[in-house]
Amino acid sequence: MASNGNGEFTFANGNGTAAVANGNGAARNGLAKIQTQKKGNGMCHDDSTPPVKAQTIDELHSLQKKKSAPTTPIKGTQGGAFAITLSEVERQKQQLQSISASLASLTRETGPKVVRGDPAKQSETPKVSSHVSHHHHFTPTISVSDSALKFTHVLYNLSPAELYEQAIKYEKGSFITSTGALATLSGAKTGRSPRDKRVVKDDTTEDELWWGRGSPNIEMDEHTFMVNRERAVDYLNSLDKVFVNDQFLNWDPENRIKVRIVSARAYHSLFMHNMCIRPTPEELENFGTPDFTIYNAGQFPCNRYTHYMTSSTSIDLNLARREMVILGTMYAGEMKKGLFSVMHYLMPKRQILSLHSGCNMGKDGDVALFFGLSGTGKTTLSTDHNRYLIGDDEHCWTENGVSNIEGGCYAKCIDLSREKEPDIWNAIKFGAVLENIVFDEHTREVDYSDKSVTENTRAAYPIEYIPNAKIPCVGPHPKNVILLACDAFGVLPPVSKLNLAQTMYHFISGYTALVAGTEDGIKEPTATFSACFGAAFIMLHPTKYAAMLADKMLRHGATGWLVNTGWSGGSYGSGKRIKLPYTRKIIDAIHDGSLLNAKYKKTEVFGLEIPTEVEGVPSEILDPVNTWSDKNAHNETLLKLAGLFKRNFETFTNYKIGKDNKLTEEILAAGPNF
């Protein structure tokens, strides 16, 4: 388009020829005239908005973000903005000194030089470091390493938005899904490595922890731990940047644990941001020294020639130092469950029972605990729109009631659907982490049925993403303790009321039955036992947790229940899965107290008290023998399962508890008799 000097403008039409608009509003070829305004100097202007207050593009970018101001007055400061600025600098310096101390190599006197900020944004990095002397010239000594000559940038308690940016920019395999969640890959390891998890055996833990047959605790010595710690710390110090999370465990403020997680991936930092309790700005300003520290150097392998190492992966716990080292695995669940193991050690020392369970609360304040292994329906049944969710996985039972250990949920995603699990489906949005899922390369829509990477696909999200979550995640003493079993043998009743000894027996057993393929292609049930419904994470002998559970149930009037969500009318292949609506009716009857008033009869072999009727549930299925057409097959299967229980419990019979071993005898007597 060009002016011809007469107030008319020419422009090219679709055929490449010129059209002219005259001053009367009509173009010479019939097209509408283009309206313009001329200022006094003859120039055309866009007056829709005022110009930006920047002279360069860098200056414009600097206007985009503003600094976060301190949320609370700093203790000991005088009035005035200048004094607050100084104290803020001092606070950051103390924070960095604490982080530097965490990253200190034990063969050197001081920790690394750490500075806040992303190394890719040097102009934005605050000039606050862990050591004042680092800004001055000094003479290196013979013990100085290359990593001691550089700064390690600390990305401290970043927000989800900032962690998204880090992951998308620097971590291959990071994408934003159609719902806004961050999709990530955990590398070669897509699940926990229990055979590579070790605990330092010292004079204290040798007597306190559960060692030997059946125990998840594999020993290592102090020296080997320090070798792996040095390897992890040196790796983290060699990086240009590390992510540091300072967070809490346990919603009970009297028994809260301060944890620090040092990691190399934004994925790990966001995962722990979601799974641990997020401190307020005020709490973060006064965080101080952590009670426990994780060094996640999962991208770097351990040395296979190191004593006790059997692979390139090692997850090491040192309870005396209150430290955990991760080498050779990037699976984020190792951090979550590692801290759970720590709580299983620390909390019982305070006479607090740590539990691998779900927990919800009714509108009248009645709390229920749900125990169950994978596939038993723990998540489904503890998620109830008519009740508040306190937590889905890890809890403490204190003198004040129950409290969630975590600040988030870690849900399985395989075959997830909006219809089956609407709360989990809706929680997978911005801020959530999706591990090892598969998505459409164009739309970024997730295919939750795709197992191309792994069947163990997971989502980690803050518990606030669940609409009926109770915040803070605490509640009164439980009224009901529900032990879930998916019995594929089809001989356990849909529901049984347990006495205290039976509750302890079945709690220690931690039974469920899975369906596994055999060599000839026939599928048959396989019994699975996991002590306290979480054997991989407990630190003390199972009977100690069981005794604490029985004591708390007795003192607070809680009732134990065994609920079978598995098969009825026969084993897997001949019987049918108990319908979920029936199980929900049973759980509802437990919650409202009506099942306590039902009539009961005792079963053979296991000696379980079963109700004769439950509202909304066919009475004939309440006693398993009624649903089997072949009574002899039922009796044979019942005795087979009872034998499996007895064989499993042999692991625990040598451990004596109670005065004159009385409690051990009571627990054994509560098992099957035949």
XYZ file of C-alpha atoms in Angstrom:
674
model
C 0.000 0.000 0.000
C 1.278 3.482 -0.849
C -0.021 7.077 -0.936
C -0.272 8.883 -4.289
C 0.016 12.316 -2.592
C -3.673 13.188 -3.053
C -4.918 11.593 0.158
C -5.502 8.370 -1.740
C -3.810 5.047 -1.043
C -3.040 2.268 -3.489
C -2.840 -1.379 -2.462
C -2.446 -4.669 -4.275
C -5.618 -6.652 -4.840
C -5.879 -10.430 -5.021
C -4.845 -10.424 -8.695
C -1.717 -8.412 -8.110
C -3.156 -5.257 -9.715
C -3.474 -1.929 -7.937
C -6.657 -0.425 -6.545
C -6.952 3.187 -5.426
C -9.159 4.556 -2.637
C -10.196 8.167 -3.145
C -11.138 10.740 -0.524
C -14.859 10.044 -0.884
C -14.701 6.637 0.795
C -14.931 4.471 -2.326
C -12.175 2.693 -4.128
C -11.858 3.109 -7.888
C -12.505 -0.593 -8.413
C -15.547 -0.622 -6.088
C -13.814 -1.846 -2.912
C -14.429 -0.106 0.419
C -12.118 2.734 1.304
C -9.484 2.219 4.046
C -10.016 4.841 6.762
C -6.951 6.489 8.299
C -6.250 9.394 10.656
C -3.551 11.929 10.045
C -1.908 13.920 12.819
C -0.533 17.361 12.454
C 2.752 16.054 11.136
C 1.051 13.777 8.619
C 1.979 10.567 10.484
C -0.442 7.714 11.294
C -0.598 6.546 14.941
C -2.053 3.646 16.906
C -3.604 5.362 19.923
C -5.282 2.233 21.394
C -2.792 1.812 24.315
C 0.019 3.843 25.850
C 3.562 2.680 25.059
C 5.365 0.325 27.471
C 7.739 1.778 30.035
C 10.803 0.072 28.607
C 13.544 1.080 26.209
C 14.879 -2.412 25.436
C 13.480 -5.950 25.201
C 15.519 -7.004 28.262
C 14.021 -4.132 30.237
C 10.557 -5.222 29.100
C 11.239 -8.779 30.325
C 12.397 -7.444 33.680
C 8.981 -5.787 34.144
C 7.228 -9.128 33.690
C 8.147 -10.545 37.116
C 8.194 -8.874 40.495
C 10.150 -9.947 43.529
C 8.319 -11.828 46.278
C 8.284 -9.728 49.429
C 8.765 -11.237 52.917
C 5.392 -12.221 54.327
C 6.224 -11.683 57.975
C 8.438 -9.240 59.854
C 11.908 -10.625 60.415
C 12.677 -11.025 64.111
C 15.092 -8.488 65.529
C 14.778 -5.938 62.721
C 14.200 -2.227 63.055
C 11.611 -0.271 61.146
C 12.189 0.937 57.625
C 12.585 -0.723 54.261
C 16.383 -0.606 54.404
C 16.522 -2.669 57.609
C 14.130 -5.284 56.182
C 16.249 -5.605 53.039
C 19.354 -6.250 55.111
C 17.613 -8.846 57.259
C 16.228 -10.573 54.167
C 19.739 -10.855 52.771
C 20.937 -12.227 56.093
C 18.084 -14.731 56.186
C 18.925 -15.969 52.695
C 22.573 -16.223 53.666
C 21.722 -18.365 56.692
C 19.492 -20.511 54.487
C 22.321 -21.080 52.022
C 24.773 -21.859 54.815
C 22.388 -24.573 56.018
C 22.152 -26.033 52.508
C 25.925 -25.854 52.092
C 26.318 -27.763 55.345
C 23.911 -30.424 54.072
C 26.024 -30.832 50.939
C 29.336 -30.896 52.796
C 31.749 -33.681 51.999
C 32.959 -35.252 55.216
C 36.536 -35.345 53.865
C 36.592 -31.574 53.486
C 36.101 -28.924 56.143
C 33.323 -26.935 54.503
C 30.439 -27.442 52.151
C 30.318 -26.219 48.561
C 29.786 -22.633 47.499
C 26.078 -22.323 46.891
C 24.149 -19.395 45.487
C 20.444 -18.948 44.877
C 19.041 -18.866 41.369
C 19.118 -20.536 37.980
C 22.598 -20.503 36.362
C 20.893 -19.884 33.005
C 19.644 -16.548 34.355
C 22.819 -15.050 35.716
C 21.470 -11.514 35.704
C 18.632 -12.590 38.011
C 20.848 -14.447 40.511
C 20.877 -12.689 43.883
C 24.352 -11.896 45.109
C 23.989 -13.953 48.248
C 26.262 -16.947 48.771
C 26.961 -19.451 51.492
C 30.423 -18.069 52.222
C 31.367 -14.389 52.213
C 34.968 -15.270 51.459
C 33.950 -16.759 48.142
C 33.807 -13.272 46.632
C 37.438 -12.589 47.525
C 40.727 -13.963 46.241
C 42.192 -16.869 48.171
C 45.032 -19.332 47.746
C 43.848 -22.886 47.010
C 45.276 -25.634 49.194
C 46.175 -29.107 48.070
C 42.830 -30.481 49.323
C 40.711 -28.186 47.116
C 38.739 -30.006 44.416
C 37.371 -28.625 41.152
C 33.857 -28.642 42.606
C 35.079 -26.454 45.471
C 36.186 -23.799 42.988
C 32.722 -23.329 41.472
C 29.347 -22.162 42.631
C 26.454 -24.612 42.823
C 23.202 -22.808 42.111
C 20.378 -23.713 44.479
C 16.816 -23.713 43.163
C 15.081 -23.504 46.519
C 11.440 -24.484 47.077
C 10.413 -23.535 43.566
C 6.743 -23.240 42.721
C 5.090 -25.793 40.394
C 5.115 -23.230 37.568
C 8.870 -22.697 37.952
C 9.486 -26.444 38.119
C 7.422 -26.958 34.962
C 9.719 -24.504 33.179
C 12.833 -26.288 34.414
C 11.519 -29.720 33.449
C 10.281 -28.721 29.988
C 13.481 -26.880 29.153
C 16.119 -29.213 30.557
C 14.677 -32.703 31.124
C 14.046 -34.873 28.089
C 10.747 -36.712 28.297
C 8.922 -33.871 30.057
C 5.671 -32.679 28.465
C 2.489 -30.868 29.447
C -0.577 -33.053 28.942
C -3.958 -31.862 27.691
C -5.213 -31.449 31.273
C -2.167 -29.434 32.361
C -0.286 -32.162 34.278
C 3.455 -32.647 33.832
C 4.261 -35.964 32.132
C 7.700 -37.343 33.035
C 9.804 -40.471 32.698
C 11.575 -42.147 35.619
C 14.179 -43.820 33.416
C 15.078 -47.498 33.523
C 13.436 -48.015 36.930
C 9.650 -47.736 36.866
C 9.104 -49.074 40.379
C 10.827 -49.442 43.729
C 13.941 -51.610 44.128
C 13.397 -53.308 47.535
C 16.384 -55.632 47.125
C 18.664 -52.613 46.744
C 17.373 -50.818 49.846
C 19.739 -51.004 52.824
C 19.828 -49.800 56.414
C 22.958 -49.082 58.434
C 23.308 -51.683 61.179
C 24.997 -50.133 64.209
C 24.954 -50.758 67.958
C 21.539 -49.111 68.288
C 19.716 -50.415 65.219
C 21.072 -53.934 65.759
C 18.810 -54.228 68.800
C 15.911 -52.010 67.709
C 15.190 -53.037 64.126
C 13.741 -56.216 62.669
C 16.499 -58.231 60.975
C 16.639 -61.656 59.392
C 13.989 -63.869 57.825
C 10.968 -62.009 56.530
C 12.432 -58.584 57.303
C 12.682 -55.883 54.615
C 15.780 -54.455 56.314
C 18.966 -55.434 54.495
C 22.032 -54.431 56.463
C 25.024 -52.326 55.493
C 27.816 -50.849 57.609
C 28.554 -47.220 58.417
C 31.637 -47.091 56.208
C 29.777 -48.266 53.100
C 27.037 -45.729 53.727
C 29.646 -42.958 53.909
C 31.213 -44.147 50.641
C 27.830 -43.902 48.913
C 27.039 -40.606 50.605
C 30.326 -39.153 49.377
C 29.576 -40.382 45.863
C 26.110 -38.807 45.900
C 27.260 -35.509 47.403
C 30.187 -35.210 44.983
C 27.844 -35.833 42.063
C 25.348 -33.205 43.258
C 28.146 -30.694 43.902
C 29.495 -31.216 40.389
C 26.229 -29.985 38.868
C 25.602 -26.376 37.928
C 22.351 -26.452 39.871
C 20.496 -28.561 42.409
C 16.891 -28.472 43.598
C 16.311 -28.146 47.340
C 12.947 -28.722 49.009
C 12.421 -27.906 52.692
C 9.093 -29.445 53.746
C 7.279 -31.274 56.540
C 5.934 -34.716 57.363
C 2.897 -35.278 59.631
C -0.038 -32.880 59.898
C 0.052 -33.177 63.693
C 1.991 -29.996 64.608
C 3.318 -31.524 67.840
C 4.994 -34.384 65.974
C 5.960 -32.734 62.719
C 9.250 -33.748 61.062
C 11.307 -31.283 59.003
C 12.739 -32.871 55.847
C 15.159 -31.556 53.232
C 15.324 -33.126 49.781
C 18.335 -32.349 47.572
C 17.837 -33.564 44.009
C 19.068 -33.069 40.469
C 15.735 -33.154 38.608
C 12.788 -30.771 38.529
C 10.578 -33.872 38.304
C 11.818 -35.049 41.702
C 11.423 -31.609 43.244
C 7.825 -31.256 41.996
C 6.993 -34.807 43.082
C 8.128 -34.105 46.647
C 6.511 -30.661 46.584
C 3.241 -32.543 46.047
C 3.834 -35.496 48.379
C 5.239 -33.729 51.463
C 3.427 -31.039 53.453
C 4.096 -27.642 51.918
C 5.288 -25.009 54.405
C 3.756 -21.560 54.491
C 6.128 -18.661 53.736
C 6.201 -17.906 57.456
C 7.159 -21.493 58.321
C 9.821 -21.524 55.628
C 11.467 -18.381 56.966
C 12.052 -20.131 60.302
C 12.696 -23.633 58.951
C 16.245 -23.940 60.325
C 18.087 -27.262 60.313
C 16.165 -30.246 58.909
C 15.441 -33.374 60.982
C 16.106 -35.625 57.997
C 17.840 -35.171 54.639
C 17.556 -37.043 51.332
C 20.398 -36.906 48.803
C 18.831 -37.996 45.521
C 21.642 -38.614 43.041
C 19.530 -41.165 41.190
C 20.957 -40.301 37.781
C 24.382 -41.466 38.996
C 25.039 -45.169 39.734
C 26.664 -46.600 42.817
C 30.007 -48.371 42.466
C 29.325 -52.098 42.110
C 32.724 -52.853 43.637
C 31.620 -51.181 46.865
C 30.948 -53.633 49.696
C 27.273 -54.749 49.987
C 26.421 -53.487 46.474
C 24.710 -56.046 44.221
C 23.716 -53.734 41.367
C 24.201 -50.155 40.195
C 21.244 -49.120 42.375
C 21.381 -48.431 46.095
C 18.894 -46.772 48.444
C 20.602 -46.316 51.802
C 19.164 -45.269 55.175
C 21.314 -44.107 58.080
C 19.001 -43.569 61.042
C 21.757 -42.283 63.330
C 22.743 -39.556 60.844
C 19.089 -39.158 59.756
C 20.095 -39.257 56.113
C 19.057 -41.160 53.007
C 21.147 -41.606 49.854
C 19.712 -42.621 46.464
C 21.987 -43.826 43.661
C 21.148 -45.535 40.388
C 17.368 -45.038 40.261
C 15.265 -42.046 39.268
C 11.969 -43.585 40.395
C 10.489 -40.881 42.637
C 8.554 -43.339 44.797
C 11.833 -44.292 46.506
C 11.836 -40.904 48.255
C 8.225 -41.171 49.400
C 8.549 -44.693 50.759
C 12.020 -44.035 52.179
C 10.570 -41.278 54.354
C 7.701 -43.576 55.312
C 10.264 -46.102 56.583
C 11.868 -43.320 58.621
C 8.482 -42.481 60.169
C 7.997 -46.180 60.984
C 11.155 -45.861 63.096
C 10.806 -42.384 64.603
C 7.099 -42.369 65.507
C 6.962 -45.555 67.654
C 9.783 -44.066 69.729
C 7.239 -41.390 70.670
C 4.542 -44.020 71.338
C 2.890 -43.018 68.057
C 1.651 -45.757 65.733
C 2.619 -45.306 62.069
C 0.198 -46.984 59.660
C 0.114 -47.928 55.983
C -3.573 -47.194 55.527
C -6.255 -45.018 54.023
C -8.349 -42.885 56.362
C -11.655 -41.050 56.111
C -14.098 -39.351 58.446
C -17.865 -39.052 58.527
C -19.754 -35.817 59.010
C -20.274 -36.749 62.679
C -16.539 -37.159 63.250
C -16.397 -40.969 63.084
C -13.004 -42.011 61.651
C -12.238 -45.264 59.823
C -8.860 -46.749 58.899
C -8.554 -48.885 55.760
C -5.714 -51.411 55.425
C -5.191 -53.400 52.257
C -2.632 -54.523 49.704
C -2.761 -53.716 45.999
C -6.034 -54.735 44.350
C -8.090 -54.959 47.550
C -10.012 -51.735 46.946
C -8.355 -49.614 49.643
C -8.323 -46.452 47.504
C -11.806 -47.020 46.094
C -13.473 -47.741 49.432
C -11.680 -45.038 51.433
C -12.703 -42.472 48.798
C -16.324 -41.775 49.659
C -18.199 -38.640 48.601
C -20.234 -38.805 51.795
C -17.103 -38.700 53.963
C -14.025 -36.496 54.293
C -10.692 -37.867 53.078
C -7.942 -37.498 55.686
C -5.417 -39.384 53.570
C -4.978 -42.249 51.129
C -1.789 -44.031 52.232
C 0.262 -43.045 55.320
C -0.977 -42.067 58.783
C -0.057 -41.684 62.443
C -2.262 -42.558 65.411
C -1.248 -40.293 68.279
C -2.692 -39.516 71.707
C -4.743 -36.794 70.004
C -6.173 -38.882 67.164
C -5.067 -39.593 63.589
C -3.022 -37.451 61.244
C -1.900 -37.838 57.654
C 1.877 -38.083 57.228
C 1.821 -36.669 53.704
C 0.586 -33.626 51.850
C -0.416 -35.420 48.683
C -1.676 -38.573 46.983
C 0.201 -41.067 44.817
C -2.421 -42.861 42.738
C -2.151 -45.705 40.273
C -3.190 -44.653 36.786
C -3.402 -47.878 34.809
C -6.857 -48.117 33.202
C -7.950 -44.953 35.012
C -11.308 -43.605 33.859
C -13.485 -40.644 34.756
C -16.403 -42.959 35.515
C -14.553 -45.297 37.926
C -12.342 -42.763 39.736
C -13.696 -39.233 39.107
C -11.750 -37.626 41.971
C -8.397 -38.972 40.801
C -9.252 -38.150 37.179
C -10.081 -34.538 38.037
C -6.994 -34.176 40.262
C -4.679 -34.752 37.294
C -4.381 -31.107 36.318
C -1.775 -28.344 36.480
C 0.685 -29.107 39.265
C 0.203 -32.886 39.148
C 3.012 -35.214 38.057
C 2.241 -38.109 35.707
C 4.896 -40.830 35.735
C 5.611 -43.045 32.724
C 2.241 -42.591 31.033
C 1.681 -42.595 27.254
C -0.042 -39.725 25.462
C -1.039 -38.668 21.941
C 1.871 -36.827 20.349
C -0.407 -34.112 18.928
C -3.307 -33.609 21.370
C -1.295 -34.654 24.464
C -4.327 -36.622 25.676
C -3.262 -39.460 27.989
C -4.081 -43.078 27.175
C -4.317 -44.601 30.637
C -4.757 -48.118 29.230
C -1.374 -48.032 27.459
C 1.311 -50.087 29.228
C 4.088 -49.397 26.723
C 6.408 -47.906 29.354
C 5.140 -49.784 32.421
C 1.986 -51.014 34.082
C 2.984 -49.024 37.163
C 1.894 -45.629 35.840
C 1.303 -43.107 38.623
C -0.021 -39.641 39.404
C 1.225 -37.466 42.276
C -0.875 -34.460 43.267
C -1.540 -32.290 46.355
C -4.303 -33.628 48.590
C -6.154 -30.311 48.184
C -6.942 -31.442 44.630
C -9.450 -33.915 46.127
C -12.724 -31.966 46.670
C -13.718 -33.590 49.983
C -10.227 -33.638 51.525
C -10.149 -32.534 55.150
C -7.616 -29.734 55.612
C -5.742 -29.902 57.950
C -5.526 -33.666 57.490
C -6.243 -34.689 61.085
C -9.141 -36.377 62.850
C -10.255 -37.872 66.180
C -9.492 -41.423 67.290
C -10.705 -44.100 64.839
C -13.977 -45.848 65.497
C -13.411 -48.667 62.988
C -10.316 -50.492 61.736
C -11.074 -52.222 58.420
C -8.703 -54.893 57.085
C -9.303 -55.538 53.380
C -8.467 -58.798 51.612
C -9.124 -59.778 48.024
C -9.521 -63.519 48.608
C -9.323 -65.206 45.212
C -9.748 -68.593 46.948
C -13.343 -67.559 47.703
C -13.552 -68.925 51.270
C -13.338 -65.791 53.442
C -16.668 -64.129 54.334
C -17.575 -60.762 52.784
C -17.388 -59.281 56.300
C -16.299 -60.523 59.736
C -16.195 -58.785 63.112
C -12.824 -59.324 64.797
C -11.835 -59.364 68.438
C -8.533 -57.717 69.422
C -6.443 -60.879 69.125
C -7.926 -61.641 65.689
C -7.299 -58.060 64.592
C -3.645 -58.403 65.577
C -3.346 -61.793 63.840
C -4.782 -60.596 60.536
C -2.959 -57.256 60.784
C 0.371 -59.065 61.174
C -0.537 -61.507 58.377
C -1.512 -58.783 55.870
C -3.202 -61.244 53.514
C -4.570 -60.972 50.015
C -4.624 -63.374 47.067
C -3.647 -62.514 43.529
C -4.334 -64.376 40.297
C -1.160 -65.568 38.594
C -0.669 -67.508 35.369
C 0.784 -71.011 35.650
C 2.972 -72.786 33.125
C 0.137 -74.747 31.527
C -1.973 -71.616 31.082
C -4.408 -72.319 33.915
C -4.930 -69.419 36.278
C -5.058 -70.078 40.004
C -4.943 -67.908 43.126
C -1.618 -67.102 44.775
C -1.602 -66.089 48.431
C 0.339 -62.924 49.275
C 1.248 -61.895 52.816
C 2.720 -58.527 53.754
C 3.184 -57.881 57.483
C 1.147 -54.918 58.761
C -0.094 -54.490 55.177
C 3.205 -52.791 54.350
C 6.136 -55.125 55.071
C 8.428 -53.300 52.651
C 8.401 -50.176 54.827
C 8.270 -51.295 58.454
C 11.442 -51.056 60.539
C 10.498 -52.769 63.806
C 9.165 -56.285 64.296
C 5.506 -56.517 63.119
C 4.301 -57.600 66.556
C 5.386 -54.236 67.986
C 3.090 -52.356 65.612
C 0.311 -54.914 66.240
C 0.599 -54.500 70.018
C 0.415 -50.711 69.667
C -2.636 -51.052 67.400
C -4.420 -53.331 69.879
C -3.615 -50.991 72.759
C -5.009 -47.948 70.958
C -8.094 -49.827 69.776
C -8.764 -51.034 73.328
C -8.298 -47.608 74.920
C -10.396 -45.762 72.345
C -13.098 -48.354 71.716
C -12.373 -49.126 68.061
C -13.767 -52.245 66.365
C -11.823 -54.447 63.972
C -13.336 -55.799 60.737
C -12.112 -58.180 58.045
C -13.719 -57.395 54.679
C -13.264 -59.700 51.675
C -13.530 -57.876 48.349
C -12.554 -61.007 46.377
C -14.453 -64.076 45.218
C -17.639 -65.823 46.293
C -19.225 -69.089 45.192
C -15.882 -70.637 44.291
C -12.282 -69.742 43.668
C -11.140 -67.610 40.770
C -12.320 -69.293 37.564
C -15.448 -70.877 39.025
C -16.769 -68.256 41.448
C -17.523 -64.585 40.905
C -16.080 -61.381 42.346
C -18.190 -59.958 45.140
C -20.086 -57.039 43.652
C -18.722 -53.614 44.598
C -22.201 -52.267 45.533
C -22.490 -55.103 48.110
C -19.099 -54.225 49.576
C -20.067 -50.555 49.733
C -23.274 -51.501 51.617
C -21.147 -53.449 54.097
C -18.773 -50.504 54.566
C -21.771 -48.162 55.019
C -23.163 -50.484 57.713
C -19.792 -50.401 59.483
C -19.696 -46.604 59.326
C -23.232 -46.022 60.626
C -22.835 -48.553 63.446
C -25.715 -50.796 62.377
C -23.411 -53.789 61.803
C -22.441 -53.757 65.482
C -26.065 -54.543 66.359
C -26.445 -57.421 63.912
C -26.751 -61.102 64.909
C -23.561 -63.124 64.450
C -22.478 -66.726 64.063
C -18.989 -68.257 64.079
C -17.351 -69.908 61.075
C -15.359 -73.118 61.047
C -11.520 -73.206 60.942
C -10.885 -69.416 61.073
C -13.409 -68.856 63.875
C -14.701 -65.596 62.370
C -17.855 -63.846 63.587
C -20.103 -63.215 60.572
C -23.436 -61.329 60.518
C -26.567 -63.201 59.491
C -27.851 -60.205 57.549
C -26.688 -56.817 56.216
C -29.107 -54.338 54.671
C -28.813 -54.347 50.882
C -26.693 -57.515 50.754
C -28.089 -61.000 49.922
C -27.920 -62.997 53.164
C -26.836 -66.196 51.403
C -23.438 -64.731 50.408
C -22.524 -63.740 53.972
C -21.457 -67.331 54.758
C -19.142 -68.528 51.943
C -20.078 -72.201 52.256
C -23.644 -71.366 51.150
C -22.420 -70.073 47.792
C -20.319 -73.109 46.857
C -22.164 -75.864 44.976
C -19.354 -78.307 45.768
C -19.134 -78.328 49.576
C -16.170 -80.714 49.635
C -14.215 -78.408 47.334
C -15.036 -75.536 49.682
C -13.739 -77.393 52.725
C -10.545 -78.449 50.926
C -9.896 -74.891 49.767
C -10.612 -73.502 53.252
C -8.065 -75.885 54.805
C -5.547 -75.039 52.088
C -5.809 -71.310 52.846
C -5.636 -71.971 56.609
C -2.404 -73.904 56.047
C -0.939 -70.984 54.094
C -1.791 -68.644 56.979
C -0.127 -70.954 59.516
C 2.992 -71.377 57.381
C 3.329 -67.625 56.912
C 2.898 -66.934 60.636
C 5.779 -69.248 61.573
C 8.049 -66.287 60.807
C 6.647 -64.390 63.806
C 6.193 -67.108 66.442
C 9.698 -66.796 67.887
C 9.207 -63.172 68.831
C 7.925 -62.903 72.386
C 5.722 -60.001 73.447
C 3.656 -59.325 76.520
C 4.193 -60.518 80.081
C 5.130 -64.217 80.190
C 4.630 -64.363 76.399
C 0.853 -64.165 76.985
C 0.138 -61.790 74.103
C 1.987 -63.938 71.580
C -0.057 -66.960 72.661
C -3.311 -64.990 72.343
C -2.417 -63.892 68.819
C -1.525 -67.440 67.753
C -4.782 -68.754 69.205
C -6.683 -66.196 67.103
C -5.471 -67.830 63.886
C -7.085 -70.773 62.077
C -7.576 -73.983 64.058
C -7.830 -77.322 62.268
